[in-house]
Amino acid sequence: QVQFVQSGGGLVQPGGSLRLSCTAFGFTLDHYVIGWFRQVPGKEREGISCIGSDDGTTFYADSVKGRFTISRDNAKNTAFLQMDSLTPEDTAVYFCAAGSRYSSVQGLCIIYDLYNWGLGTQVTVSS
């Protein structure tokens, strides 16, 4: 079965850190770009970070630049999002996705030819 399994969300205090993981089953991540998206109720899902497949180039939305780090371990078929200096504004459901390529549109990451989405993991930043 082709799917992403996400983990690492939860409740954290402002200023804290979380590391999200996204592991692919049933397919190989090597040739796909990976994106991390987040969504809050009543708003559209937005692409906050993407990483290339071959060259590992990265993109970050301004809202997370300098605080979040995207990475991938193809040997483990897994992508990661390290989130530091979290604020309440980072509270959202976070999703990973794989596709053929990405680009930046209006300061957000867009993935083309989407292949698969994770089911999402809740991140809550609150004291």
PDB file of C-alpha atoms in Angstrom:
ATOM      1  CA  GLN A   1       0.000   0.000   0.000  1.00  0.00           C
ATOM      2  CA  VAL A   2       1.346   3.401  -1.004  1.00  0.00           C
ATOM      3  CA  GLN A   3       1.243   5.792   1.918  1.00  0.00           C
ATOM      4  CA  PHE A   4       3.069   8.294   4.066  1.00  0.00           C
ATOM      5  CA  VAL A   5       3.218   7.755   7.799  1.00  0.00           C
ATOM      6  CA  GLN A   6       3.755  10.934   9.766  1.00  0.00           C
ATOM      7  CA  SER A   7       4.910  11.282  13.352  1.00  0.00           C
ATOM      8  CA  GLY A   8       6.366  13.799  15.764  1.00  0.00           C
ATOM      9  CA  GLY A   9       3.548  16.245  16.368  1.00  0.00           C
ATOM     10  CA  GLY A  10       2.185  17.215  19.747  1.00  0.00           C
ATOM     11  CA  LEU A  11       1.927  19.959  22.322  1.00  0.00           C
ATOM     12  CA  VAL A  12       4.914  22.192  22.995  1.00  0.00           C
ATOM     13  CA  GLN A  13       5.460  25.457  24.853  1.00  0.00           C
ATOM     14  CA  PRO A  14       6.398  28.640  22.994  1.00  0.00           C
ATOM     15  CA  GLY A  15      10.083  28.645  22.235  1.00  0.00           C
ATOM     16  CA  GLY A  16      10.214  24.874  22.152  1.00  0.00           C
ATOM     17  CA  SER A  17      11.084  22.448  19.385  1.00  0.00           C
ATOM     18  CA  LEU A  18       9.521  19.534  17.581  1.00  0.00           C
ATOM     19  CA  ARG A  19      10.744  17.241  14.836  1.00  0.00           C
ATOM     20  CA  LEU A  20       8.250  15.912  12.348  1.00  0.00           C
ATOM     21  CA  SER A  21       8.918  12.763  10.345  1.00  0.00           C
ATOM     22  CA  CYS A  22       7.303  11.494   7.185  1.00  0.00           C
ATOM     23  CA  THR A  23       8.127   7.945   6.093  1.00  0.00           C
ATOM     24  CA  ALA A  24       7.083   6.533   2.740  1.00  0.00           C
ATOM     25  CA  PHE A  25       5.770   3.000   2.412  1.00  0.00           C
ATOM     26  CA  GLY A  26       5.097   1.287  -0.876  1.00  0.00           C
ATOM     27  CA  PHE A  27       7.197   3.687  -2.906  1.00  0.00           C
ATOM     28  CA  THR A  28      10.705   5.155  -2.939  1.00  0.00           C
ATOM     29  CA  LEU A  29      11.246   8.791  -2.085  1.00  0.00           C
ATOM     30  CA  ASP A  30      14.521   9.159  -3.968  1.00  0.00           C
ATOM     31  CA  HIS A  31      13.117  10.715  -7.113  1.00  0.00           C
ATOM     32  CA  TYR A  32      10.448  12.871  -5.530  1.00  0.00           C
ATOM     33  CA  VAL A  33      10.579  16.349  -4.133  1.00  0.00           C
ATOM     34  CA  ILE A  34       9.131  16.611  -0.646  1.00  0.00           C
ATOM     35  CA  GLY A  35       7.081  19.410   0.785  1.00  0.00           C
ATOM     36  CA  TRP A  36       5.758  20.261   4.219  1.00  0.00           C
ATOM     37  CA  PHE A  37       2.436  22.038   4.402  1.00  0.00           C
ATOM     38  CA  ARG A  38       0.318  23.297   7.246  1.00  0.00           C
ATOM     39  CA  GLN A  39      -3.312  24.190   7.644  1.00  0.00           C
ATOM     40  CA  VAL A  40      -5.369  25.923  10.284  1.00  0.00           C
ATOM     41  CA  PRO A  41      -9.180  25.791  10.429  1.00  0.00           C
ATOM     42  CA  GLY A  42     -10.786  28.110   7.920  1.00  0.00           C
ATOM     43  CA  LYS A  43      -7.612  28.687   5.923  1.00  0.00           C
ATOM     44  CA  GLU A  44      -6.030  27.072   2.923  1.00  0.00           C
ATOM     45  CA  ARG A  45      -3.215  24.595   3.251  1.00  0.00           C
ATOM     46  CA  GLU A  46       0.066  26.395   2.657  1.00  0.00           C
ATOM     47  CA  GLY A  47       3.442  25.062   1.606  1.00  0.00           C
ATOM     48  CA  ILE A  48       6.039  26.225   4.118  1.00  0.00           C
ATOM     49  CA  SER A  49       9.076  24.226   3.040  1.00  0.00           C
ATOM     50  CA  CYS A  50      10.218  22.038   0.177  1.00  0.00           C
ATOM     51  CA  ILE A  51      13.316  20.033  -0.656  1.00  0.00           C
ATOM     52  CA  GLY A  52      14.523  18.842  -4.027  1.00  0.00           C
ATOM     53  CA  SER A  53      15.101  15.254  -5.002  1.00  0.00           C
ATOM     54  CA  ASP A  54      18.514  15.188  -6.645  1.00  0.00           C
ATOM     55  CA  ASP A  55      20.235  18.368  -5.534  1.00  0.00           C
ATOM     56  CA  GLY A  56      18.557  18.763  -2.173  1.00  0.00           C
ATOM     57  CA  THR A  57      17.809  22.428  -2.746  1.00  0.00           C
ATOM     58  CA  THR A  58      15.484  23.848  -0.137  1.00  0.00           C
ATOM     59  CA  PHE A  59      12.826  26.504   0.109  1.00  0.00           C
ATOM     60  CA  TYR A  60      11.304  28.123   3.169  1.00  0.00           C
ATOM     61  CA  ALA A  61       8.392  30.467   3.509  1.00  0.00           C
ATOM     62  CA  ASP A  62       9.261  33.689   5.298  1.00  0.00           C
ATOM     63  CA  SER A  63       7.085  32.672   8.227  1.00  0.00           C
ATOM     64  CA  VAL A  64       9.420  29.762   9.081  1.00  0.00           C
ATOM     65  CA  LYS A  65      12.755  30.802   7.582  1.00  0.00           C
ATOM     66  CA  GLY A  66      15.566  30.608  10.116  1.00  0.00           C
ATOM     67  CA  ARG A  67      13.477  28.511  12.523  1.00  0.00           C
ATOM     68  CA  PHE A  68      12.535  25.393  10.541  1.00  0.00           C
ATOM     69  CA  THR A  69      14.868  22.991   8.741  1.00  0.00           C
ATOM     70  CA  ILE A  70      13.756  20.490   6.142  1.00  0.00           C
ATOM     71  CA  SER A  71      15.845  17.415   5.403  1.00  0.00           C
ATOM     72  CA  ARG A  72      15.594  13.968   3.922  1.00  0.00           C
ATOM     73  CA  ASP A  73      17.213  10.591   4.439  1.00  0.00           C
ATOM     74  CA  ASN A  74      16.639   8.571   1.308  1.00  0.00           C
ATOM     75  CA  ALA A  75      18.209   5.490   2.859  1.00  0.00           C
ATOM     76  CA  LYS A  76      15.427   5.569   5.451  1.00  0.00           C
ATOM     77  CA  ASN A  77      12.805   6.692   2.916  1.00  0.00           C
ATOM     78  CA  THR A  78      11.986   9.517   5.305  1.00  0.00           C
ATOM     79  CA  ALA A  79      11.740  13.289   5.298  1.00  0.00           C
ATOM     80  CA  PHE A  80      11.979  15.522   8.340  1.00  0.00           C
ATOM     81  CA  LEU A  81      10.967  18.971   9.473  1.00  0.00           C
ATOM     82  CA  GLN A  82      12.895  20.281  12.459  1.00  0.00           C
ATOM     83  CA  MET A  83      10.925  23.103  14.035  1.00  0.00           C
ATOM     84  CA  ASP A  84      12.640  25.395  16.539  1.00  0.00           C
ATOM     85  CA  SER A  85      11.616  28.583  18.315  1.00  0.00           C
ATOM     86  CA  LEU A  86       7.988  27.646  17.921  1.00  0.00           C
ATOM     87  CA  THR A  87       5.291  30.255  18.469  1.00  0.00           C
ATOM     88  CA  PRO A  88       1.523  29.938  18.905  1.00  0.00           C
ATOM     89  CA  GLU A  89       1.185  31.052  15.280  1.00  0.00           C
ATOM     90  CA  ASP A  90       2.785  27.758  14.243  1.00  0.00           C
ATOM     91  CA  THR A  91      -0.184  25.837  15.629  1.00  0.00           C
ATOM     92  CA  ALA A  92      -1.641  23.861  12.741  1.00  0.00           C
ATOM     93  CA  VAL A  93      -2.028  20.439  11.207  1.00  0.00           C
ATOM     94  CA  TYR A  94       1.145  19.637   9.306  1.00  0.00           C
ATOM     95  CA  PHE A  95       1.189  17.491   6.179  1.00  0.00           C
ATOM     96  CA  CYS A  96       3.958  16.080   4.039  1.00  0.00           C
ATOM     97  CA  ALA A  97       3.636  15.514   0.313  1.00  0.00           C
ATOM     98  CA  ALA A  98       5.675  14.149  -2.582  1.00  0.00           C
ATOM     99  CA  GLY A  99       5.672  15.260  -6.188  1.00  0.00           C
ATOM    100  CA  SER A 100       7.760  15.670  -9.298  1.00  0.00           C
ATOM    101  CA  ARG A 101       9.000  19.241  -8.762  1.00  0.00           C
ATOM    102  CA  TYR A 102       8.362  22.375  -6.762  1.00  0.00           C
ATOM    103  CA  SER A 103       8.415  26.091  -7.196  1.00  0.00           C
ATOM    104  CA  SER A 104       7.848  29.189  -5.126  1.00  0.00           C
ATOM    105  CA  VAL A 105       4.628  31.051  -5.795  1.00  0.00           C
ATOM    106  CA  GLN A 106       3.771  34.169  -3.795  1.00  0.00           C
ATOM    107  CA  GLY A 107       6.212  33.177  -1.103  1.00  0.00           C
ATOM    108  CA  LEU A 108       4.869  29.672  -0.628  1.00  0.00           C
ATOM    109  CA  CYS A 109       5.997  26.304  -1.914  1.00  0.00           C
ATOM    110  CA  ILE A 110       3.905  24.605  -4.582  1.00  0.00           C
ATOM    111  CA  ILE A 111       4.411  20.954  -5.486  1.00  0.00           C
ATOM    112  CA  TYR A 112       3.486  19.736  -8.944  1.00  0.00           C
ATOM    113  CA  ASP A 113       2.282  16.314 -10.003  1.00  0.00           C
ATOM    114  CA  LEU A 114       1.425  15.414  -6.441  1.00  0.00           C
ATOM    115  CA  TYR A 115       1.963  11.737  -5.860  1.00  0.00           C
ATOM    116  CA  ASN A 116       0.963  11.282  -2.256  1.00  0.00           C
ATOM    117  CA  TRP A 117      -0.070  13.158   0.873  1.00  0.00           C
ATOM    118  CA  GLY A 118       0.477  12.285   4.487  1.00  0.00           C
ATOM    119  CA  LEU A 119      -2.578  12.213   6.737  1.00  0.00           C
ATOM    120  CA  GLY A 120      -1.372  15.104   8.843  1.00  0.00           C
ATOM    121  CA  THR A 121      -0.156  15.560  12.376  1.00  0.00           C
ATOM    122  CA  GLN A 122      -1.322  18.174  14.866  1.00  0.00           C
ATOM    123  CA  VAL A 123       1.189  20.656  16.255  1.00  0.00           C
ATOM    124  CA  THR A 124      -0.018  22.835  19.109  1.00  0.00           C
ATOM    125  CA  VAL A 125       2.144  25.575  20.576  1.00  0.00           C
ATOM    126  CA  SER A 126       0.724  26.820  23.845  1.00  0.00           C
ATOM    127  CA  SER A 127       1.746  27.628  27.372  1.00  0.00           C
TER     128      SER A 127
END
